[in-house]
XYZ file of C-alpha atoms in Angstrom:
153
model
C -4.575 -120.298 -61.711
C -7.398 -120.894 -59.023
C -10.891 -120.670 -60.058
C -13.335 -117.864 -58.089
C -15.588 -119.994 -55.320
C -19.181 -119.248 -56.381
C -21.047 -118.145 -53.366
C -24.104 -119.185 -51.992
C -27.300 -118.062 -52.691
C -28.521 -114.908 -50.080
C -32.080 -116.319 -50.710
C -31.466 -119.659 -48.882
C -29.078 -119.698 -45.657
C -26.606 -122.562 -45.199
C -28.113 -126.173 -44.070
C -27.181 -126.966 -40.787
C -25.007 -130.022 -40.922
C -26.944 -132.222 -38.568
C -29.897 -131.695 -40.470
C -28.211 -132.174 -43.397
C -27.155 -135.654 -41.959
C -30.859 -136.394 -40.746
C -32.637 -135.751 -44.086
C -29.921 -138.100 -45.871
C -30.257 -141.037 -43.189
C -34.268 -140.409 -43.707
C -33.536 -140.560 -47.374
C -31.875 -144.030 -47.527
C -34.156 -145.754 -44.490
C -36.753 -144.669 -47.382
C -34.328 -146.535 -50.014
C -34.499 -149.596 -47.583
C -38.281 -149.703 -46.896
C -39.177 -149.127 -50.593
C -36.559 -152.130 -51.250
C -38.128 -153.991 -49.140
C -41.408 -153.928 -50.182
C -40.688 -154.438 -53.843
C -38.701 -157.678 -52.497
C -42.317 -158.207 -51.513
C -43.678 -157.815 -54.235
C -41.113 -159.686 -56.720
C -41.443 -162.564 -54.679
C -45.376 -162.940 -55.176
C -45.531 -161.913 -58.439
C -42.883 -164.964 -58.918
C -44.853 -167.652 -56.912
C -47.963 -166.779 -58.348
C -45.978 -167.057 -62.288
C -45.217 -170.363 -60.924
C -48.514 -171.772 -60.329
C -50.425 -170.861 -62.930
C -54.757 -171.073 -63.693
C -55.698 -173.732 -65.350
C -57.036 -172.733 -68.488
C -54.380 -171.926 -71.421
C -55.722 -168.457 -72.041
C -56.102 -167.323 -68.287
C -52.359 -168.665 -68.278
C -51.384 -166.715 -71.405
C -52.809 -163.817 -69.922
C -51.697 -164.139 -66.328
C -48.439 -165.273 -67.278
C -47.438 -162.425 -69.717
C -48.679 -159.833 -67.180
C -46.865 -161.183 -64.322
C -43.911 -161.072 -65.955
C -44.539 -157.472 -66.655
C -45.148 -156.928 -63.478
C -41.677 -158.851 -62.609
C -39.791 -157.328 -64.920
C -40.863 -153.802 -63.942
C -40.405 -154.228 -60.288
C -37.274 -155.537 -60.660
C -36.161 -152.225 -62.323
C -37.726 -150.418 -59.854
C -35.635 -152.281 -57.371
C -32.868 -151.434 -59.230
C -33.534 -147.575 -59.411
C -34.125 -147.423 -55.752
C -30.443 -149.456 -55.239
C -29.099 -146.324 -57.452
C -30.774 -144.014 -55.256
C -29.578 -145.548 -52.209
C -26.117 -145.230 -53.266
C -26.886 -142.011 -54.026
C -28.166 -141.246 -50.452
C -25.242 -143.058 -48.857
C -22.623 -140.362 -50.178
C -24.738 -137.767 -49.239
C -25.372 -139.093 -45.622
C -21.247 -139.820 -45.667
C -20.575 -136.373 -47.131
C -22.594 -134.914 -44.203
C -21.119 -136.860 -41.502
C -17.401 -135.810 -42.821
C -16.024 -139.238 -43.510
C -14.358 -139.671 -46.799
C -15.009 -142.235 -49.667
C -11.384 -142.744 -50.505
C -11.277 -144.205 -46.922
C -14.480 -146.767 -47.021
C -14.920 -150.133 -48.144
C -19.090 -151.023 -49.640
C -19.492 -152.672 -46.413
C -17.565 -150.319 -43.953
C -19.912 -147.318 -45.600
C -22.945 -149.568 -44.756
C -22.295 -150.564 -41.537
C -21.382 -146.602 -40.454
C -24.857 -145.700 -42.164
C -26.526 -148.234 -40.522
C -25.337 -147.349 -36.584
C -25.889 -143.437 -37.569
C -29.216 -144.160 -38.535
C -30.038 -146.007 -34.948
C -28.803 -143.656 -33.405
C -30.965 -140.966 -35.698
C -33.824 -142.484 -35.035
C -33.548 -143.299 -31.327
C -32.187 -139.506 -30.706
C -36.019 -138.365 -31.838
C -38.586 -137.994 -30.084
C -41.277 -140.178 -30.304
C -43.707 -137.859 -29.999
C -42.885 -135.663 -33.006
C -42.373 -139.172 -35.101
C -45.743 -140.315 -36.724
C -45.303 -144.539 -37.760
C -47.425 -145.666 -39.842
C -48.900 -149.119 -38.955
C -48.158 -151.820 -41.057
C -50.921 -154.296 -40.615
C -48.793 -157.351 -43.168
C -45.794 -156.085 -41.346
C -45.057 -159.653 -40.167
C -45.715 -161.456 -43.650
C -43.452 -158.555 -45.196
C -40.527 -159.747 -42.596
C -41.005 -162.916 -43.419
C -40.628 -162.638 -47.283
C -38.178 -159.995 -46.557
C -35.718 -162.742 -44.965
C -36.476 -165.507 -47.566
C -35.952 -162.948 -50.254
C -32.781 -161.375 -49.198
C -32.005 -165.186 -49.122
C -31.695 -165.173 -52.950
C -31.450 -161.366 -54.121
C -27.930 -160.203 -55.267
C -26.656 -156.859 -53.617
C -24.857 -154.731 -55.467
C -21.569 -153.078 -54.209
């Protein structure tokens, strides 16, 4: 016994695939940049927990709220990790390849090369960057953190 196909909607026509693709690359390079800045941001909130003001109540203070802060952008990291996994089946769905077939790192890498290629296929003129004026202090923290932060597969 089959079960009926539900047809689409008439009020919204079909996505084309290749923008279908584009929107889910654009999804997870968003996944990556917000990682990266909450790496950013873990990693100060952590030096500054580790040298703390002098005073015992400015510590107590300090301390308790940086670990708030920590502990909250650490789950924010971890949301945006769900998310990204998220975004990688869609993006994978999209370009055809099946999951059965992909290793963690084998889905990565293929996300990572299609989204090079996305990005250098635009034109630059229709692409608006924002500028990024701690962009090098970000890269730096960026490669110490991913030094020390677990990935999750």
């Amino acid at each position: 016994m089959t079960k009926p196909i539900k047809s689409q909607s008439a009020s919204r026509p079909p996505v084309d695939a290749l923008q279908y693709e584009k929107l889910a690359l654009s999804a997870f390079d968003f996944c990556d940049r917000q990682l990266s800045q909450l790496n950013t941001l873990i990693t100060l909130a952590s030096s500054i927990c580790r040298n703390p003001p002098i005073t015992s109540d400015e510590r107590r203070r300090r301390q308790i709220m940086l670990e708030l802060l920590v502990d909250t952008a650490e789950q924010y990291r971890q949301d945006l990790e769900n998310d990204r996994e998220l975004f990688q089946v869609i993006a994978l769905d999209a370009k055809g390849v099946s999951q059965a077939r992909l290793t963690a790192s084998h889905a990565t890498r293929l996300l990572a090369e299609a989204s090079k290629l996305a990005s250098g296929s635009q034109p630059t003129a229709n692409v608006a960057k924002r500028k990024r004026t701690p962009a090098k202090t970000a890269s730096i923290v960026k490669t110490q953190t991913q030094q020390t932060v677990a990935v999750r597969h």
